[in-house]
Tab-separated table of C-alpha atoms in Angstrom:
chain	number	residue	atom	x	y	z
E	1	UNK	CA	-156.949	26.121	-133.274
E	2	UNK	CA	-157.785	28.218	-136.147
E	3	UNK	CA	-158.468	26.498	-139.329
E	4	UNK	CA	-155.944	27.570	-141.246
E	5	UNK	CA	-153.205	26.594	-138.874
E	6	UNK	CA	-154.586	23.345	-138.553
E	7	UNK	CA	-155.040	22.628	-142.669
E	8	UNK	CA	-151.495	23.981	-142.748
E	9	UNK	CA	-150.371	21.441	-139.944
E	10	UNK	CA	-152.327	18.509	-141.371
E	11	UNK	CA	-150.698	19.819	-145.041
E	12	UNK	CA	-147.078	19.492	-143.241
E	13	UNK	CA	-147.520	15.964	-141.570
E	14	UNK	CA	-148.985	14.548	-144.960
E	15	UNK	CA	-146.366	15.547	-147.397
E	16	UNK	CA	-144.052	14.473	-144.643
E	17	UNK	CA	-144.919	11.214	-145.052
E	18	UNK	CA	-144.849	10.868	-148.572
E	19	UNK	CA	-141.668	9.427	-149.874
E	20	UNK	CA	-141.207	12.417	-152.506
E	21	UNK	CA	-138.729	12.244	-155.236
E	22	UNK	CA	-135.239	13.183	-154.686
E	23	UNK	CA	-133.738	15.442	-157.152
E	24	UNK	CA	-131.346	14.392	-159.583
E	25	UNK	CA	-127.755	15.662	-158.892
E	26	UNK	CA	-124.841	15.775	-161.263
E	27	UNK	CA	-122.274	13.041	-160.448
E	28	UNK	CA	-118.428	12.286	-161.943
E	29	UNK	CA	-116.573	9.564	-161.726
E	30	UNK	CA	-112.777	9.895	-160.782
E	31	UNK	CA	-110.401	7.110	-161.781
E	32	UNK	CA	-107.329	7.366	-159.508
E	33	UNK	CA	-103.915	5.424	-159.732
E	34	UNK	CA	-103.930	3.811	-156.697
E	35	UNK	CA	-105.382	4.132	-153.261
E	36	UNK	CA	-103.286	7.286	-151.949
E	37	UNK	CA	-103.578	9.244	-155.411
E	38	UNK	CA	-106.393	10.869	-153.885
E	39	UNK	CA	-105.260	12.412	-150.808
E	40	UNK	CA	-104.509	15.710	-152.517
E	41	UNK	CA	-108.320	16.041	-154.658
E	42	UNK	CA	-110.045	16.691	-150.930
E	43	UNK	CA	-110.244	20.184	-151.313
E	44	UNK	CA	-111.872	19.905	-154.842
E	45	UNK	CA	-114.511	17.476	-153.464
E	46	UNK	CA	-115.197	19.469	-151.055
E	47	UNK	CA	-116.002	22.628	-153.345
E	48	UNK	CA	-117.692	19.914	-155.599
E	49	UNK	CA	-119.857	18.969	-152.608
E	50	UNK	CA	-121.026	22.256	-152.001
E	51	UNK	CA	-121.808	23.099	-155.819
E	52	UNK	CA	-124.356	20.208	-155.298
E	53	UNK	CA	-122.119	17.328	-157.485
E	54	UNK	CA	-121.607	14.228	-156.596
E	55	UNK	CA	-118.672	11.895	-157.178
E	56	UNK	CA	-117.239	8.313	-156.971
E	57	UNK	CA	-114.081	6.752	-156.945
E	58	UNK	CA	-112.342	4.463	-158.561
E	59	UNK	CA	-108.710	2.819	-157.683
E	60	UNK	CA	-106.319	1.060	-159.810
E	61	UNK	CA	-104.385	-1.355	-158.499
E	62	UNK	CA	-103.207	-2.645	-162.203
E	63	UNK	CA	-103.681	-1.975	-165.650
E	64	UNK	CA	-106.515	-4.342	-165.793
E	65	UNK	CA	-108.611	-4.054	-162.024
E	66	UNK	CA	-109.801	-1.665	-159.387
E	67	UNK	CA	-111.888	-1.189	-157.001
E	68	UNK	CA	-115.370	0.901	-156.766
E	69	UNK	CA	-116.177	0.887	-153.493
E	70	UNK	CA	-116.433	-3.189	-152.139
E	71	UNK	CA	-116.565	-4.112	-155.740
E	72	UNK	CA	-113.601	-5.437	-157.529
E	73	UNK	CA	-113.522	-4.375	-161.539
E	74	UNK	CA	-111.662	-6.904	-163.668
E	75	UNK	CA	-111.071	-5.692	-167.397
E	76	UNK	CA	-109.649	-8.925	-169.671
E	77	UNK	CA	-110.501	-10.391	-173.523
E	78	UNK	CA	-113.492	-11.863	-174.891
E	79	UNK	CA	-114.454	-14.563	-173.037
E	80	UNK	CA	-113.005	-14.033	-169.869
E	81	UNK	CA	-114.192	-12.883	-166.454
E	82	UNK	CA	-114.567	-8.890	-166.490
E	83	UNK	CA	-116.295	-8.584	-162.720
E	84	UNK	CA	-114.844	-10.803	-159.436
E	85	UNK	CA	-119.019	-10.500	-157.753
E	86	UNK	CA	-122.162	-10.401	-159.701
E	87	UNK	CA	-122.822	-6.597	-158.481
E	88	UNK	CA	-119.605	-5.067	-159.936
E	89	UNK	CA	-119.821	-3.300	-163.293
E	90	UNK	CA	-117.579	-4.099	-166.625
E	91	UNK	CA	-115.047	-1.048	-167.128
E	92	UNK	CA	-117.932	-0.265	-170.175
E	93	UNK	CA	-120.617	0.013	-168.036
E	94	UNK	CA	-119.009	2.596	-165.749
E	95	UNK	CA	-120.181	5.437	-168.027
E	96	UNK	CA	-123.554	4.660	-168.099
E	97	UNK	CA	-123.822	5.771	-164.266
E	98	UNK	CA	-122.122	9.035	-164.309
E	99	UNK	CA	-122.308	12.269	-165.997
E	100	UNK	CA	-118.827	12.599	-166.639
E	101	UNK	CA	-115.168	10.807	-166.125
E	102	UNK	CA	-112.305	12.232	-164.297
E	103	UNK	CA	-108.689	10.961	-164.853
E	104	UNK	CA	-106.368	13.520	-163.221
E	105	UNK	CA	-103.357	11.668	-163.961
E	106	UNK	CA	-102.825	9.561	-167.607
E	107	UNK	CA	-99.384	7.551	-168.905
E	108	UNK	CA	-98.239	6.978	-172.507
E	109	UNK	CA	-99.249	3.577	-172.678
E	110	UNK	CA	-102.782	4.500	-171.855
E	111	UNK	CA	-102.667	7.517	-174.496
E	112	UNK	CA	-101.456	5.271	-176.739
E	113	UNK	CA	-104.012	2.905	-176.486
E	114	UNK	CA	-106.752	5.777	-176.346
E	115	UNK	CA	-105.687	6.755	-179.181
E	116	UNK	CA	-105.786	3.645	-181.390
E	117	UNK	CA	-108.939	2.918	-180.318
E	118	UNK	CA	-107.055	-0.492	-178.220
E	119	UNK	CA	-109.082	-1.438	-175.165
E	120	UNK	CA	-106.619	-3.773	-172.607
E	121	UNK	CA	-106.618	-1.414	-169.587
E	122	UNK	CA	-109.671	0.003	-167.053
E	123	UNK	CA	-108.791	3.523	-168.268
E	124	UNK	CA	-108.882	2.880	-172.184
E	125	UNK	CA	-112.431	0.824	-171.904
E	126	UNK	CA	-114.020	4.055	-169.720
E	127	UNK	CA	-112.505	6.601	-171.798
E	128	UNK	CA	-114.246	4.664	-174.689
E	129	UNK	CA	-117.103	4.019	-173.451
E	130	UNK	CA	-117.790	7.587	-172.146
E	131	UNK	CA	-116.939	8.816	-176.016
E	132	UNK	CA	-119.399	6.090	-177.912
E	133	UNK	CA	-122.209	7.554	-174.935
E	134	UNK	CA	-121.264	11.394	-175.449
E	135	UNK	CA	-120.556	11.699	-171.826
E	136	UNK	CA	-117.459	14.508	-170.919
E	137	UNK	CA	-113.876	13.178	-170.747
E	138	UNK	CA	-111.719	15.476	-168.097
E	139	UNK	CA	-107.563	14.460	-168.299
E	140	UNK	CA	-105.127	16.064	-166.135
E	141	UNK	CA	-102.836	18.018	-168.463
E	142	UNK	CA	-99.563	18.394	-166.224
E	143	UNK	CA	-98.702	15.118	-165.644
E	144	UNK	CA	-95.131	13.616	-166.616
E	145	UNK	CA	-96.996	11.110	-169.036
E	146	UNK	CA	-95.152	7.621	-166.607
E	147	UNK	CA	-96.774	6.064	-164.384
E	148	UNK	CA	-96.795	6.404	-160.861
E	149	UNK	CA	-95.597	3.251	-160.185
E	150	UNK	CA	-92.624	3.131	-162.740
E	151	UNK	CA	-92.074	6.785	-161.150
E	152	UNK	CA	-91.680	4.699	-157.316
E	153	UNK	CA	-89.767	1.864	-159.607
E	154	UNK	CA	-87.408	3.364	-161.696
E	155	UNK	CA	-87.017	6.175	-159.604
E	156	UNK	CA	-87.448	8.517	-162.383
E	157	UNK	CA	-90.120	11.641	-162.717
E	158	UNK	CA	-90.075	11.995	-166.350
E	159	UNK	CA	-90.027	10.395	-169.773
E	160	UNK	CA	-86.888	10.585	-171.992
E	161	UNK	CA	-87.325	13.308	-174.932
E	162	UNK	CA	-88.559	10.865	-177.751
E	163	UNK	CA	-91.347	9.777	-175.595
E	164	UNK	CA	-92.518	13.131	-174.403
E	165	UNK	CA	-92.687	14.082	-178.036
E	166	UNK	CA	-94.325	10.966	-178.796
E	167	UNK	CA	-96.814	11.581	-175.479
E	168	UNK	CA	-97.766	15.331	-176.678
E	169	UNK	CA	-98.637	13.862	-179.801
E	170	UNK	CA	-101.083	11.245	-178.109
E	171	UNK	CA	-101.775	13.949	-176.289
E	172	UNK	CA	-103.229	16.047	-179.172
E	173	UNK	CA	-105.118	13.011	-181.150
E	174	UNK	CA	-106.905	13.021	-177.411
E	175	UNK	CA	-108.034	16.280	-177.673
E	176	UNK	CA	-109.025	15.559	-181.642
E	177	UNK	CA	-111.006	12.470	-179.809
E	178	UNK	CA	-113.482	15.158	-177.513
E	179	UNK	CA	-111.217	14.805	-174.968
E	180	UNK	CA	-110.759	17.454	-172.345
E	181	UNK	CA	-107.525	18.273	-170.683
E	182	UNK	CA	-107.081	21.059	-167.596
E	183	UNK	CA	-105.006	21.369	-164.774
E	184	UNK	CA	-104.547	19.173	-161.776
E	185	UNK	CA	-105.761	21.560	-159.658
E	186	UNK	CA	-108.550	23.516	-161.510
E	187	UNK	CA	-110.308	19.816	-161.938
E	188	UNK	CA	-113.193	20.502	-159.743
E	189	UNK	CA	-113.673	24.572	-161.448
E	190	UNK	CA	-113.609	22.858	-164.839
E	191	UNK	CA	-116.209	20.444	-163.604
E	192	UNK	CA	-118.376	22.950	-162.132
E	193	UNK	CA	-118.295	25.203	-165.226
E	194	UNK	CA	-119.697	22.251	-167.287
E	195	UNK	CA	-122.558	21.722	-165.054
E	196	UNK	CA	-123.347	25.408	-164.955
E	197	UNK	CA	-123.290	25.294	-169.064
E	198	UNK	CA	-125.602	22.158	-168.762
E	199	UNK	CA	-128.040	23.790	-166.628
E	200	UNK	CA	-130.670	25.841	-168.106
E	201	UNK	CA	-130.382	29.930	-167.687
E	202	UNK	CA	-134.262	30.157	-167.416
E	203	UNK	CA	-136.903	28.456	-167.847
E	204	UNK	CA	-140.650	29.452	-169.392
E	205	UNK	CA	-142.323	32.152	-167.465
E	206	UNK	CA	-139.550	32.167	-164.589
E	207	UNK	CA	-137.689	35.362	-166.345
E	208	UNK	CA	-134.604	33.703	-165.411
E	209	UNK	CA	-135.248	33.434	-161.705
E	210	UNK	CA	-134.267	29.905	-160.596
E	211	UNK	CA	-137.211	27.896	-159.139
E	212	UNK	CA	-137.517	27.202	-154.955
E	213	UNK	CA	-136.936	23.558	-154.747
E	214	UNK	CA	-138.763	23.323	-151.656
E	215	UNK	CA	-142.016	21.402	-151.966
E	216	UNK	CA	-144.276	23.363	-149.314
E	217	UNK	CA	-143.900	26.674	-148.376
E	218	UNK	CA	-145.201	27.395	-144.575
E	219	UNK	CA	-145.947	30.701	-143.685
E	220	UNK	CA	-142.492	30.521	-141.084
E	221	UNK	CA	-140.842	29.765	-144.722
E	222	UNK	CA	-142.049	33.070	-145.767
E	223	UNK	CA	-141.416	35.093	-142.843
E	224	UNK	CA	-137.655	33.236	-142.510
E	225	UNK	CA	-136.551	34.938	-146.293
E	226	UNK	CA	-135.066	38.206	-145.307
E	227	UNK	CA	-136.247	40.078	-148.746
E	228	UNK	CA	-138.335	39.221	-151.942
E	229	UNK	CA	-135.693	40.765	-154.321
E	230	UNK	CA	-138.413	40.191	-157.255
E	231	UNK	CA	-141.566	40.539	-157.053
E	232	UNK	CA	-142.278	37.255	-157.781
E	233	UNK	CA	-141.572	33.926	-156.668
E	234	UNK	CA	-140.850	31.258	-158.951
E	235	UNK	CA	-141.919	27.378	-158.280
E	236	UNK	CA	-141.803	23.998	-159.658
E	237	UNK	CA	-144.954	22.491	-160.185
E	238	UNK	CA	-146.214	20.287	-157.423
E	239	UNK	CA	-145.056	22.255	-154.973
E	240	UNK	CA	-147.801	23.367	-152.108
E	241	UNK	CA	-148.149	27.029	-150.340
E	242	UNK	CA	-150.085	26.946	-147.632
E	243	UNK	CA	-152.892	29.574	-147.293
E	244	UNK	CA	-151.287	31.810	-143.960
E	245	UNK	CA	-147.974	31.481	-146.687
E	246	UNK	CA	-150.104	32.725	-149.263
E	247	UNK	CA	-151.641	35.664	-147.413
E	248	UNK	CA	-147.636	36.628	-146.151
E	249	UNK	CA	-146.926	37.051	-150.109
E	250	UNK	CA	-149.628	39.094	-150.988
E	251	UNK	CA	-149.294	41.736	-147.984
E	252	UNK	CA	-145.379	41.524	-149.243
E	253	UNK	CA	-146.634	42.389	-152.905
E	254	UNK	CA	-144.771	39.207	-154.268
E	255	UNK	CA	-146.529	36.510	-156.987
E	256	UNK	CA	-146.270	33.295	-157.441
E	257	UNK	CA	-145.717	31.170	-160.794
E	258	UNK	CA	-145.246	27.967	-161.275
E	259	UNK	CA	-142.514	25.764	-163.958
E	260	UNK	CA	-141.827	22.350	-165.124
């Protein structure tokens, strides 16, 4: 075997079998009614999935619990139980996990309570939380302002005139609060924008060229990228080229630099 394969082979199985970092993705939380509330996000998980973001869920089944995952949420006054098991969260310590919060669907009573800075409900201790930490707020803007549930219950898809009014005004303090409001169905765009706005458009001595993530570059790596479109190849530091990957680069012209 010629040396170079086998310090590239010996490179491959050791890095292998180092438990190397995982990077960091982007993940929202989404705060749904109830259990089938849902069913009509999949498409804009699935075009979150694929723009590399994350996302949990979390059900309401009251004003004051849910459910994240197994664990049952409880949100009640001072001195009372806020979490059912020892590994579930407090409705304030939601935020500190995600990069965002997603409510597609609020009601007047939990404007109102947003509003006046009143905590009582799993949607009004998030939303306040998330403000005090600076994380993004995302609200559903064409909703009827009622519940689901006193939709199914009073059998009525709107709120009387007086109450819209009073709802757009909540409604507007929100938005005076940082809170961000965009369509049902453009959730998942407006999420991805904000990530792309987070991210970084270059980085020192990259030129704007985003950085390989992969963390060894083989010489089949090389020979598997149909065209160098620059001339040089941008990588994060760490990250190993072997030497018959190294030779392929220079007969192809193409340099490599390294970032943070």
């Amino acid at each position: 075997m010629d040396v170079r394969q086998m310090i590239e082979s010996i490179t491959r199985e050791i890095l292998q079998s180092m438990s190397t970092p995982q990077e960091k993705k982007p993940k929202w939380l989404f705060i749904f009614c109830d259990s089938t509330a849902h069913e009509a996000f999949t498409d804009q998980f699935i075009a979150l999935q694929n723009h590399g973001i994350c996302h949990d869920i979390l059900f309401l089944d009251g004003e004051t619990s849910s459910w994240l995952g197994m664990h049952r949420i409880e949100c009640a006054g001072a001195g009372k139980i806020i979490a059912t098991d020892e590994y579930a969260p407090a409705p304030l310590e939601l935020p500190k996990e995600y990069d965002g919060i997603v409510i597609p669907e609020i009601d007047l009573d939990n404007a109102a309570r947003v509003v006046a800075g009143l905590k009582g409900s799993i949607k009004a201790e998030v939303i306040f939380s998330a403000l005090v930490l600076g994380k993004p707020v995302l609200v559903g803007e064409d909703v009827p302002g009622i519940k689901r549930s006193d939709r199914r219950c009073l059998k009525a898809l709107s709120l009387p005139g007086p109450y819209q009014k009073l709802f757009q005004r909540h409604v507007n303090d929100m938005k005076e609060l940082g809170i961000e409001f965009a369509a049902q169905k453009g959730l998942a765009d407006a999420i991805i924008r904000k990530n792309r706005v987070s991210l970084p458009n270059h980085e020192p001595g990259s030129g704007g060229q985003q950085p390989v993530t992969a963390k060894l570059l083989t010489a089949d790596w090389v020979k598997a990228q149909s065209e160098f479109t620059e001339d040089k190849l941008v990588l994060r530091q760490g990250a190993i080229v072997s030497p018959l990957a190294m030779d392929l680069l220079k007969e192809k012209g193409v340099a490599v630099r390294y970032v943070r």
